[in-house]
Coordinates of C-alpha atoms and ligand atoms in Angstrom, one line a residue:
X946 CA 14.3 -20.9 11.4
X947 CA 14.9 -17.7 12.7
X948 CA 13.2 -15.3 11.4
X949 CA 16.0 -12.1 9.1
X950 CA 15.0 -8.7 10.7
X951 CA 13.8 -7.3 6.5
X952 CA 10.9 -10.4 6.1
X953 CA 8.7 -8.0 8.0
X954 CA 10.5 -4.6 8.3
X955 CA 8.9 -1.3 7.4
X956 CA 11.8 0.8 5.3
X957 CA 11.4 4.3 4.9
X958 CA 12.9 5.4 1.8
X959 CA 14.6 9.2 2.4
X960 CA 15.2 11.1 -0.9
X961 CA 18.2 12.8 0.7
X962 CA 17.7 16.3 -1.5
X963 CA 14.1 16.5 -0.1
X964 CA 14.1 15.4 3.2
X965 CA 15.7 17.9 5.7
X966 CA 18.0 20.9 4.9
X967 CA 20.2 21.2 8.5
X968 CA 23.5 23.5 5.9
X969 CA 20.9 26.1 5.1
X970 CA 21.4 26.3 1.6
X971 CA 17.9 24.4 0.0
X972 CA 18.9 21.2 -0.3
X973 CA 18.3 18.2 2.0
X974 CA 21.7 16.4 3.6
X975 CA 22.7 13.7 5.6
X976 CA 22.6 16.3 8.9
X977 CA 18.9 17.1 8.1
X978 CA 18.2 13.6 8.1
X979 CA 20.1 13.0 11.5
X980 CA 18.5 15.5 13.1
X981 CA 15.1 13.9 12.0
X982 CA 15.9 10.3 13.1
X983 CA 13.5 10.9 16.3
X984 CA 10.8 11.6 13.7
X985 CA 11.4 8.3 12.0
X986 CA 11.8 6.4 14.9
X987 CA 8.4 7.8 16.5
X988 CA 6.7 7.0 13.2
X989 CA 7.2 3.6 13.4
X990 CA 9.9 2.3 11.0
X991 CA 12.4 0.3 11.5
X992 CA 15.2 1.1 8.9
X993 CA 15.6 3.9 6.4
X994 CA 17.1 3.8 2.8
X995 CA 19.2 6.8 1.6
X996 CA 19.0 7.6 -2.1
X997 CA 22.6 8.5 -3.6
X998 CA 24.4 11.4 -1.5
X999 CA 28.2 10.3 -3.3
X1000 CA 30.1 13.2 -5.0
X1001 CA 28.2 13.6 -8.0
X1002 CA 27.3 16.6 -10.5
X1003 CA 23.4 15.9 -9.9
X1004 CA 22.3 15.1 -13.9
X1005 CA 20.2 12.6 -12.4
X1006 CA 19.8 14.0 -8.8
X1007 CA 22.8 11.6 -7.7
X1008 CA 22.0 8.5 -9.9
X1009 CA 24.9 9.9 -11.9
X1010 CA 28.1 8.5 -9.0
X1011 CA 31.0 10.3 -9.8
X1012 CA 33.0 8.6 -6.3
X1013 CA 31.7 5.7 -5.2
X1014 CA 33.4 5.9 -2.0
X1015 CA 32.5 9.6 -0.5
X1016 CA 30.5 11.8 0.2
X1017 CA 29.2 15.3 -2.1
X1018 CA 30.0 18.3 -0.2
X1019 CA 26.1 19.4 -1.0
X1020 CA 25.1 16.6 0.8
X1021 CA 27.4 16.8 3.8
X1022 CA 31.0 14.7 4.6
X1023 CA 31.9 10.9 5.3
X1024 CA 32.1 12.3 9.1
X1025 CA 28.4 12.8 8.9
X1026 CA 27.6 10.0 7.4
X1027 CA 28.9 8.0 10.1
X1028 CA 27.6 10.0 13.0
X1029 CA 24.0 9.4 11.3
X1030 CA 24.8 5.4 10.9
X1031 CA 25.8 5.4 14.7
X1032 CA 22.6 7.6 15.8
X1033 CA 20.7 5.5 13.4
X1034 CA 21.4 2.6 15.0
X1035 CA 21.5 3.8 18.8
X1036 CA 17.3 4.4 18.1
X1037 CA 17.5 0.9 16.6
X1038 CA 16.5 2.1 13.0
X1039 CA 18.8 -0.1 10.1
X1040 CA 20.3 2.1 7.1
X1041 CA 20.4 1.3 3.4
X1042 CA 22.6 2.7 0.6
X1043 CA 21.8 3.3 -2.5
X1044 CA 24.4 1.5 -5.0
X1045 CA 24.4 2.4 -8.8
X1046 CA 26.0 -0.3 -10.8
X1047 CA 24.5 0.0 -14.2
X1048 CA 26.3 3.0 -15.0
X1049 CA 28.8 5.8 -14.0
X1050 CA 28.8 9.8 -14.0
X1051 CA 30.7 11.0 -17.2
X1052 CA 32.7 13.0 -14.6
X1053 CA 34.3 9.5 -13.2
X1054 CA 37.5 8.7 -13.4
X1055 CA 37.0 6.0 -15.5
X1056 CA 35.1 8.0 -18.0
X1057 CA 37.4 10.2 -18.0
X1058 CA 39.9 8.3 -19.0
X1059 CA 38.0 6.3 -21.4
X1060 CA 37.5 10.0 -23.0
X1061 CA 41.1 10.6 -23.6
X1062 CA 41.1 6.9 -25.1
X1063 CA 42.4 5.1 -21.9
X1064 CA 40.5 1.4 -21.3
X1065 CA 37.4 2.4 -22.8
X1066 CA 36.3 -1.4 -22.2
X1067 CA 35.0 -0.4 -19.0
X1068 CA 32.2 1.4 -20.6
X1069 CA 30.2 0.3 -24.0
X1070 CA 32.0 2.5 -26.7
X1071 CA 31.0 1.7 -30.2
X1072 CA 31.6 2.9 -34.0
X1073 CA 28.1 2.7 -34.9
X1074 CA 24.9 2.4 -32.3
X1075 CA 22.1 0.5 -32.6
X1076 CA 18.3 1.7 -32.4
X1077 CA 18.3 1.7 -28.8
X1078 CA 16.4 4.5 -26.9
X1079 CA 17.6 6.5 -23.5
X1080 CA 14.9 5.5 -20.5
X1081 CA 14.4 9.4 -19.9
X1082 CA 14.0 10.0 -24.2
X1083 CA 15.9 10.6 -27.1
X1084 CA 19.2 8.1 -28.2
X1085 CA 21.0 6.2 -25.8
X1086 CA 24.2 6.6 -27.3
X1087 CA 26.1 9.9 -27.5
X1088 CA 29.1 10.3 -29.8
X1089 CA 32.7 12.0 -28.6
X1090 CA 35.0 13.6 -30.2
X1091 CA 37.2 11.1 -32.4
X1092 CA 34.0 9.7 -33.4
X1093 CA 33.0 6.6 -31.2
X1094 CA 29.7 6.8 -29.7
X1095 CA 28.9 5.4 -26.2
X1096 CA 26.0 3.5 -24.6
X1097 CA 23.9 5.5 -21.8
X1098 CA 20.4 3.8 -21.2
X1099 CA 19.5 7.1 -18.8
X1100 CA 20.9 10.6 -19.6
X1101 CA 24.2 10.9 -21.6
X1102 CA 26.2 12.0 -17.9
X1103 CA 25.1 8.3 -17.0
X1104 CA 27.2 6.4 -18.9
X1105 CA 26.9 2.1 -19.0
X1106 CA 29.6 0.1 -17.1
X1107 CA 30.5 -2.7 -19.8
X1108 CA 30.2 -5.7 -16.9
X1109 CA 31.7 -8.3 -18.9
X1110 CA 34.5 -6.6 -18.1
X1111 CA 36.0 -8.1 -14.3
X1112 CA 37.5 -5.4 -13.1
X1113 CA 34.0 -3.8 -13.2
X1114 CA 33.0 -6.8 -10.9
X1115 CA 36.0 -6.4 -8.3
X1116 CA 35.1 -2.5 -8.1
X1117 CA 31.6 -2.8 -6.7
X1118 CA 32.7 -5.7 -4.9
X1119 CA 35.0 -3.5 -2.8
X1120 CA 32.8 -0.3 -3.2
X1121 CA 30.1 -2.6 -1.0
X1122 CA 33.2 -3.9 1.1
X1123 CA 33.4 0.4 1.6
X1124 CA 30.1 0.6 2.8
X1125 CA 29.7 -2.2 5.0
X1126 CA 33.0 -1.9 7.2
X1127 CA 31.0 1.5 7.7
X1128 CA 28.0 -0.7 9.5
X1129 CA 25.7 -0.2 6.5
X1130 CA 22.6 -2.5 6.5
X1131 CA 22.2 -3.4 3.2
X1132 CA 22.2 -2.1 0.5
X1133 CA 18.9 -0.6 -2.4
X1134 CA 20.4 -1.5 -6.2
X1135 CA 19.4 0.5 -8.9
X1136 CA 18.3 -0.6 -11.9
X1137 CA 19.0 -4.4 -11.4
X1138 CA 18.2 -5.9 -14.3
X1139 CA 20.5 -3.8 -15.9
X1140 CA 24.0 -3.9 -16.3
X1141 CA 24.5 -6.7 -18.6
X1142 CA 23.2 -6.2 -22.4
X1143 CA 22.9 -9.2 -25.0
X1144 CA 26.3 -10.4 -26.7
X1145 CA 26.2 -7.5 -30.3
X1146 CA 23.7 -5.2 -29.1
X1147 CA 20.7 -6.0 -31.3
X1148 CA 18.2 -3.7 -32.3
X1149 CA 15.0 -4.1 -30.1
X1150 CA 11.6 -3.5 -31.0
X1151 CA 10.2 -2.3 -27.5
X1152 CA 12.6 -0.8 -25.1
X1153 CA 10.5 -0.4 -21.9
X1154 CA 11.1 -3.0 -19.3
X1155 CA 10.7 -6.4 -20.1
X1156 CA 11.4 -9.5 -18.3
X1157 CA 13.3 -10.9 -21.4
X1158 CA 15.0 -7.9 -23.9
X1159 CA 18.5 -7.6 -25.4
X1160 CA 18.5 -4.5 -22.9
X1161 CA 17.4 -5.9 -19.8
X1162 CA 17.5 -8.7 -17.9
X1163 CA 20.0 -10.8 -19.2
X1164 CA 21.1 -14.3 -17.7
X1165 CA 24.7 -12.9 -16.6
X1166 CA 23.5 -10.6 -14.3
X1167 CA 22.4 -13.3 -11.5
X1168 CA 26.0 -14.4 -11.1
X1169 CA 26.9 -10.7 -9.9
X1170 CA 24.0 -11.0 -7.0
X1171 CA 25.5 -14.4 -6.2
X1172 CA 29.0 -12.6 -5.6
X1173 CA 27.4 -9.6 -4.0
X1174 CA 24.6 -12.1 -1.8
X1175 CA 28.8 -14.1 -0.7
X1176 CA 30.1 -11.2 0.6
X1177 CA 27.0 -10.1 2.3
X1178 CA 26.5 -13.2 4.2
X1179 CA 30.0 -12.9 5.1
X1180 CA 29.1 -9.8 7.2
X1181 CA 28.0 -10.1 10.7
X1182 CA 24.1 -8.6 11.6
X1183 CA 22.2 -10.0 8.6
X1184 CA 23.1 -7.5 6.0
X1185 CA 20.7 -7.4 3.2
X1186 CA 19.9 -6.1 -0.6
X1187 CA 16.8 -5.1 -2.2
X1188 CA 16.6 -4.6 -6.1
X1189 CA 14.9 -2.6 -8.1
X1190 CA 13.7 -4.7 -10.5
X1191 CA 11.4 -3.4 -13.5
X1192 CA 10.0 -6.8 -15.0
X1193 CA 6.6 -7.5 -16.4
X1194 CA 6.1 -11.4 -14.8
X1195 CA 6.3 -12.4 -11.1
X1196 CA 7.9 -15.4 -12.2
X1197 CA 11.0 -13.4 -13.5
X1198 CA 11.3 -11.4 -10.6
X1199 CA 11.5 -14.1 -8.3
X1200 CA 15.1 -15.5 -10.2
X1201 CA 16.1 -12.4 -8.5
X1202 CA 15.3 -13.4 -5.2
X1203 CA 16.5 -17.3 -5.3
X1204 CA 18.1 -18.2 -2.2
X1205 CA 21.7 -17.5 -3.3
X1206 CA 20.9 -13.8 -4.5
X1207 CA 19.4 -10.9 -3.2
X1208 CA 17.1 -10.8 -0.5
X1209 CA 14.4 -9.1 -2.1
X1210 CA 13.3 -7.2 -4.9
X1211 CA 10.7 -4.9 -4.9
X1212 CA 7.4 -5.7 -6.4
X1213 CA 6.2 -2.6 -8.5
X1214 CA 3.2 -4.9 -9.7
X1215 CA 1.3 -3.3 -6.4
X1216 CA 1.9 0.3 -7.6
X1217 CA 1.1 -0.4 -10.7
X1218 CA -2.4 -1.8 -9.6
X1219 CA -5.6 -0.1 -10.5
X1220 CA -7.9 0.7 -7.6
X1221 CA -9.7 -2.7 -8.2
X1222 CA -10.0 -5.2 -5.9
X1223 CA -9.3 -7.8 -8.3
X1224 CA -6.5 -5.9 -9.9
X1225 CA -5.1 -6.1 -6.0
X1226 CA -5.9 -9.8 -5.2
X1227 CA -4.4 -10.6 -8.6
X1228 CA -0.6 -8.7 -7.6
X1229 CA -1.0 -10.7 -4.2
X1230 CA -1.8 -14.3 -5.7
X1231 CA 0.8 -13.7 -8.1
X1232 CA 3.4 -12.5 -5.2
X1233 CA 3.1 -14.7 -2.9
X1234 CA 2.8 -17.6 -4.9
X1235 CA 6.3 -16.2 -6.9
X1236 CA 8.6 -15.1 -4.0
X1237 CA 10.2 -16.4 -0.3
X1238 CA 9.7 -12.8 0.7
X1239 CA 7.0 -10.3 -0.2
X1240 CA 7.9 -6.8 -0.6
X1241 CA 5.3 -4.1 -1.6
X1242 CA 5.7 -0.3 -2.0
X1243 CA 3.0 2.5 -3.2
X1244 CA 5.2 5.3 -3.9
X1245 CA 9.0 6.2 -4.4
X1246 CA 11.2 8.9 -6.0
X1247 CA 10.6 8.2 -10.0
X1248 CA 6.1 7.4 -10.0
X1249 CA 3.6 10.0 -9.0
X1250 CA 2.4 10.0 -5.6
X1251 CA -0.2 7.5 -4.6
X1252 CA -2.4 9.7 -3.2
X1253 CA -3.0 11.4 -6.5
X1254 CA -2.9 8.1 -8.9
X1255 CA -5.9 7.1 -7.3
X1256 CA -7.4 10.7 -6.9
X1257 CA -9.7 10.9 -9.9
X1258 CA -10.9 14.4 -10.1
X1259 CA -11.5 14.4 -6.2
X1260 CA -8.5 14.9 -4.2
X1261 CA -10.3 13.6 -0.7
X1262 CA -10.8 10.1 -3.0
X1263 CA -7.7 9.7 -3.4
X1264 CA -6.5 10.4 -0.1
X1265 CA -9.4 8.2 1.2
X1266 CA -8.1 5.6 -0.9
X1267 CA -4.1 6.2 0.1
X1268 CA -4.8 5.8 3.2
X1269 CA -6.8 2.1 3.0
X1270 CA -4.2 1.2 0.5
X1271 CA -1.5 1.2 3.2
X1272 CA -4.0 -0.5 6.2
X1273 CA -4.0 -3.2 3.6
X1274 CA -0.6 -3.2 2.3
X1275 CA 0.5 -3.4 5.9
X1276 CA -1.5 -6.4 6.6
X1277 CA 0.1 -8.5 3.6
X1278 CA 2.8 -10.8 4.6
X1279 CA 6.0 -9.4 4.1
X1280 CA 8.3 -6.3 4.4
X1281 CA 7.1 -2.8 3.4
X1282 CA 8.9 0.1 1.9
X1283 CA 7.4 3.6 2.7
X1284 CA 8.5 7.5 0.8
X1285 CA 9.3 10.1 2.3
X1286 CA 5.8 12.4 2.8
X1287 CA 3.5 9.8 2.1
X1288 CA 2.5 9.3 6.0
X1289 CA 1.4 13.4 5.3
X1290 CA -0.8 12.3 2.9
X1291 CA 1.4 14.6 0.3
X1292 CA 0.3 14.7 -3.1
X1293 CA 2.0 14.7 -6.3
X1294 CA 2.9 18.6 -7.0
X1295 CA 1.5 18.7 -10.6
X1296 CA 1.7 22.6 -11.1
X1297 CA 5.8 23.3 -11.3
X1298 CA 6.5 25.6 -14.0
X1299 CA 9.1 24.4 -16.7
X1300 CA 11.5 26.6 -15.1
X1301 CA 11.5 25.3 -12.2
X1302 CA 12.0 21.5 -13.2
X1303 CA 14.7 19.7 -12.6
X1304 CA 14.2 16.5 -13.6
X1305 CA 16.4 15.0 -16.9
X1306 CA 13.2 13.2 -17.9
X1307 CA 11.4 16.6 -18.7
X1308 CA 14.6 17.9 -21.0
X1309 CA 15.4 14.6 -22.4
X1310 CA 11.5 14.4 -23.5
X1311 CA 11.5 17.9 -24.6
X1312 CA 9.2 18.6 -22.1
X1313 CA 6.9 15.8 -23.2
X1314 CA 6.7 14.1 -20.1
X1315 CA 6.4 16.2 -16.7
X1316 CA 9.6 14.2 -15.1
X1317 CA 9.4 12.9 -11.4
X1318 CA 10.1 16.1 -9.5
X1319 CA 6.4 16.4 -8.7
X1320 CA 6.9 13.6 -6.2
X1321 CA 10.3 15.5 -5.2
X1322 CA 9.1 18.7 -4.0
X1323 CA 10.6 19.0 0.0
X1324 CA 8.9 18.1 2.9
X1325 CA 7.0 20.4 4.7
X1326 CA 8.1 19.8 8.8
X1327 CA 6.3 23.3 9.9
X1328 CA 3.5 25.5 8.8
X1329 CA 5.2 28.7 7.4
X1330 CA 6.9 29.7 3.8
X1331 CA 9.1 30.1 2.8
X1332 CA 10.3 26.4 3.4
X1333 CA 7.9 24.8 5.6
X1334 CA 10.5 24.6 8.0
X1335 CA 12.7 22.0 5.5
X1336 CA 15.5 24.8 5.5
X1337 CA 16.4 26.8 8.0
X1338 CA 15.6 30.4 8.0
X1339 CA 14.7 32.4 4.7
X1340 CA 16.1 30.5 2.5
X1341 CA 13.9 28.9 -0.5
X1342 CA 14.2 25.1 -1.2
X1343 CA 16.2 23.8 -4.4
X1344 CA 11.5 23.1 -5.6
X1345 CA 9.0 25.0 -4.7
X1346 CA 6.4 24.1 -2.3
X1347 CA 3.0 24.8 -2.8
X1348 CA 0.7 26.7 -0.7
X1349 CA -1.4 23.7 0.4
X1350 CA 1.8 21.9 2.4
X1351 CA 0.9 24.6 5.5
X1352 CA -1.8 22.3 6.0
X1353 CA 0.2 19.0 5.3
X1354 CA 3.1 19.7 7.6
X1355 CA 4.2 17.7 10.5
X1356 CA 3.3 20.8 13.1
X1357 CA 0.1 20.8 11.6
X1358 CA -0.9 17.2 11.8
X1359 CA 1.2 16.1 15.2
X1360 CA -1.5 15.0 17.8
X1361 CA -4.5 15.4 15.4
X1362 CA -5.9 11.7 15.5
X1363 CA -7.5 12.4 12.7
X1364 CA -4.3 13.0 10.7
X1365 CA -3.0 11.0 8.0
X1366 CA 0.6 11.1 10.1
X1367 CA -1.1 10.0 13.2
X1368 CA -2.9 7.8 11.3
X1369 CA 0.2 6.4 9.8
X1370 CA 1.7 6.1 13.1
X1371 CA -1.1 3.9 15.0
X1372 CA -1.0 1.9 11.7
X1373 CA 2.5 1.0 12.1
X1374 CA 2.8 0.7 15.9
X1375 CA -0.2 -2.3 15.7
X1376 CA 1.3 -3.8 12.7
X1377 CA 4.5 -4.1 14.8
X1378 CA 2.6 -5.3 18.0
X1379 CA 0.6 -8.1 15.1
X1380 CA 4.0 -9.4 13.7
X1381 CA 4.3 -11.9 16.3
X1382 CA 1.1 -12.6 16.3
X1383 CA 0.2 -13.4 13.0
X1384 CA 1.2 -16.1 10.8
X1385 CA 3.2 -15.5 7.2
X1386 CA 0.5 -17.0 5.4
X1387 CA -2.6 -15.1 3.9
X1388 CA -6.3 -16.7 3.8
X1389 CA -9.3 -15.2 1.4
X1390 CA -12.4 -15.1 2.8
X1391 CA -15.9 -14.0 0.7
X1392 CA -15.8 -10.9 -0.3
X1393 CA -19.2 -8.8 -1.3
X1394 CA -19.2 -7.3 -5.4
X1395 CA -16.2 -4.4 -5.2
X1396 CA -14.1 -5.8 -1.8
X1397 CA -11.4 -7.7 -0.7
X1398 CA -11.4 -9.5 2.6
X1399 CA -8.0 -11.4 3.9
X1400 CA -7.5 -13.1 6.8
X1401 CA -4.1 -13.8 9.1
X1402 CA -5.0 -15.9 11.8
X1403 CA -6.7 -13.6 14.0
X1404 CA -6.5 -10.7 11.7
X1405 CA -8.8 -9.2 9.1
X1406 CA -8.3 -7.0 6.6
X1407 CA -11.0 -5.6 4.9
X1408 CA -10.8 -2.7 2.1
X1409 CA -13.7 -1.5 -0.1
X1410 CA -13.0 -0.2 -3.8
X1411 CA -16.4 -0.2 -4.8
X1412 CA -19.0 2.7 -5.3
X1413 CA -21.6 1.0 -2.3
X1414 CA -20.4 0.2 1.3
X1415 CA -21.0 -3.3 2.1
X1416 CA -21.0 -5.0 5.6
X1417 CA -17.9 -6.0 7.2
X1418 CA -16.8 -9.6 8.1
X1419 CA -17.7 -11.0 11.3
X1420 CA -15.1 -9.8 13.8
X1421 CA -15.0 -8.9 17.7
X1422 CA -13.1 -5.9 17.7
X1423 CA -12.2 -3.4 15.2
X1424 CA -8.4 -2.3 15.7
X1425 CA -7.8 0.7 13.2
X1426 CA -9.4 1.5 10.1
X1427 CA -8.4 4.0 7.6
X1428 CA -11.7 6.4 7.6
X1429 CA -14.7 6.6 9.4
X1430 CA -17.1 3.3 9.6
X1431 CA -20.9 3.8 9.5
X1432 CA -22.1 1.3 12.1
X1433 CA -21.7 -2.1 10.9
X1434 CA -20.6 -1.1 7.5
X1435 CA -17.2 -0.3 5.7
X1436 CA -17.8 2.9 3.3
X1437 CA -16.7 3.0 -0.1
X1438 CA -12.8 4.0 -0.5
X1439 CA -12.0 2.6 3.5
X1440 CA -10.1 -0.5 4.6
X1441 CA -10.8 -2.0 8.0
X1442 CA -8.5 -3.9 10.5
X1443 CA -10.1 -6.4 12.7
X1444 CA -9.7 -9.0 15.9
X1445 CA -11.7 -11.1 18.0
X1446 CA -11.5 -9.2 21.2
X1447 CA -9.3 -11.6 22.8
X1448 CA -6.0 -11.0 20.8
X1449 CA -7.1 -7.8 19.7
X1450 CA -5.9 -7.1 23.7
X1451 CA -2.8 -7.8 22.8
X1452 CA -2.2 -5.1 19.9
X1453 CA -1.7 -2.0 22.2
X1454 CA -0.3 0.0 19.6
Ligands
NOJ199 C1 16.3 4.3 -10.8 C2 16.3 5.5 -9.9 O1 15.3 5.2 -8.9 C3 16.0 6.7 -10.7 O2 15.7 7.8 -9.9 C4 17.1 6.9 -11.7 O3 16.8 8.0 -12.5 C5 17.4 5.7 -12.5 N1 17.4 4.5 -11.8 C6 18.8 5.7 -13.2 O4 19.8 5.6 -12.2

């Protein structure tokens, strides 16, 4: 079998707002990005996934689609879009799109019309709700003005689509058609284990993500991935889709992944992971025992940055620990998906004042919860304020950096080997240079009290959670490793790659 270009790719997901400003007016666009592709394409990766840049009034930072089929004027025009598709794919890097399906913006046409009464069946309007609770807090139903309350499972601009309505299916149908005569790649589908809800809405008990809930997850929902995983394969260049799927069992996510659906679904079992070792070889059992194709991701746009989940109270631990999580994510069969900043080692800005948020999760929750922008905040490219080079000349990003991303910045860390960017880069240039070399399949080998050793054919992976170094497995050559080693040992908070000398001759990265 030949062997689909995703099983083993290394997707770097861009957060369009916080990625590169190129208009000058504080917010990241599709130019910024273009003008960063050689960035990307020296780092290593070998596709990219844009988060939503469709006209939309931003209550959820573009998750709220008001056009399916354009482009918002913040975020640049359709002409730029397709110069950055055909630049993408001259450095051989593959492009994503986001696709919302679950729900709308309220400013969509649709909405709109189901506000003045016209074929409200495309949404879920109601008399009376049910006890069901928005994602980002408070209800999820809001009520308009002759009385009929609607269903929104994020923030009341994000109304549901009501999918057991068809013309809801023939519209995304031809809204991916849109995208892929534009030579997208594939496609990143949000929240999908949504957009069917059980037949009378019942009242739930627990609302957060479950693998079987009136809310999420029902049966229906697999037949729209068949259509969608049709018209895919009817596409030249292996065109792909990867879901976001919240489910608490490996078994349920795989359904998602069957042979006739989508290609792969992100496994959020691996972020969720304590820094244990067998909290890790537990997600990976599970994994690979569950799904055709492994996925595994330790950051994106809505968790806080992984560098400060494992942090403790000492920042240097958790970058220590960042940067052996992704030696050892990279060594696990399967594709990887990367965010934006975390190959600077960024960490999650936890000291934005309430007027600077942005995020509906910290007005919905009346402040309760923080919200995600502290994994938001723009990328420093350059040492100096005010932007860190994200936007050009004075002008101050749409969040505030803090002082501390000087040091993080890409001018700061290009050609320091010990750099978490250069380390980032060797990591991904010998993974690429191991793919061929190495087979699918994962082996455990003994592991000492607090570690994890794998091997892949001539490949070993060591990484150390607990408080005492231990010795490392018997090897020829080590190829990277994620901090320094002390002799023969692997420190506490390090993971290790290693060869027999041999093939180790033939990773150059
Ligand atoms: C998941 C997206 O990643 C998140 O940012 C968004 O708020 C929700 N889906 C709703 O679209």
């Amino acid at each position: 079998m030949d062997i689909p270009w995703w099983r083993d790719a290394i997707v770097y997901e861009i957060y369009v707002r916080s990625f590169a400003d190129a208009s000058g007016d504080g917010v990241g666009d599709l130019a910024g990005v273009r003008e960063r592709l050689p960035y990307l394409r020296r780092l290593g990766v070998d596709a990219i996934w844009l988060t939503p840049f469709y006209p939309s009034p931003m209550a959820d930072g573009g998750y709220d689609v008001a056009d399916y089929r354009g482009v918002d004027p913040l975020f640049g025009t359709l002409a730029d879009f397709e110069s950055l598709v055909a630049q993408a794919h001259e450095l051989g890097l593959r492009v994503l799109v986001d696709v919302v399906p679950n729900h709308s913006s309220s400013e969509h046409p649709w909405f709109q019309a189901a506000l003045r009464g016209e074929r409200r069946d495309r949404y879920i309007f109601r008399d009376t709700t049910n006890n069901w609770q928005s994602t980002f807090g408070g209800p999820a139903w809001t009520q308009v003005a002759d009385g009929q309350y609607y269903l929104h499972l994020f923030a009341p601009g994000q109304p549901d689509f009501n999918w057991r309505d068809p013309e809801v299916h023939a519209e995304f149908l031809d809204v991916l058609r849109f995208w892929l005569d534009r030579g997208v790649d594939g496609f990143r589908i949000d929240v999908a284990m949504g957009l069917y809800k059980a037949e009378g809405l019942p009242d739930v008990g627990d609302q957060s993500f479950k693998s079987v809930s009136p809310v999420w997850g029902q049966p229906e929902v697999h037949n729209v991935y068949r259509d969608w995983r049709r018209l895919l394969n009817s596409y030249p260049g292996e065109r792909m889709a990867v879901g976001e799927v919240w489910t608490d069992s490996s078994e349920d996510l795989a359904l998602y992944v069957r042979p006739d659906e989508l290609h792969q679904s992100f496994n959020f079992a691996w972020l969720q992971a304590p820094w244990s070792p067998t909290a890790f070889k537990k997600v990976i059992d599970d994994t690979l025992a569950s799904v055709p194709f492994a996925t595994w991701v330790l950051s994106n746009h809505d968790v806080v940055r992984h560098r400060t989940r494992y942090g403790t109270a000492d920042p240097g631990t958790g970058l220590a620990r960042a940067r052996a999580a992704l030696l050892t994510m990279l060594a696990l069969p399967g594709s990887a998906y990367l965010y934006q900043g975390e190959e600077l080692g960024l960490p999650e800005v936890t000291d934005l004042s309430d007027e600077a948020r942005q995020d509906p999760v910290f007005f919905q929750s009346k402040g309760e919860l923080p919200g995600r922008d502290g994994c938001r905040v723009p990328i420093p490219w350059t040492v100096d304020p005010p932007s860190h080079g994200f936007s050009p000349g004075g002008v101050e990003p749409w969040l505030p950096q803090p002082a501390t991303f000087a040091e993080l910045s890409v001018e700061k860390q290009e050609g320091d080997a010990g750099s978490t960017l250069e380390f980032y880069r060797r990591a991904l240039a010998c993974r690429r240079d191991l793919v061929g070399l190495i087979p699918y399949t994962l082996e455990w080998l003994d592991s000492p009290e607090g570690a994890l050793f794998f091997s892949r054919g001539p490949l070993t992976c060591a990484i150390n959670c607990g408080l005492r170094p231990v010795h490392l497995p018997e090897h020829d050559t080590v190829l990277l490793s994620s901090g320094p080693l002390k002799g023969d040992l692997l420190p506490p908070d390090t993971a290790v790659w290693l060869m027999t000398s041999q093939d180790a001759r033939r990773v150059k990265g």
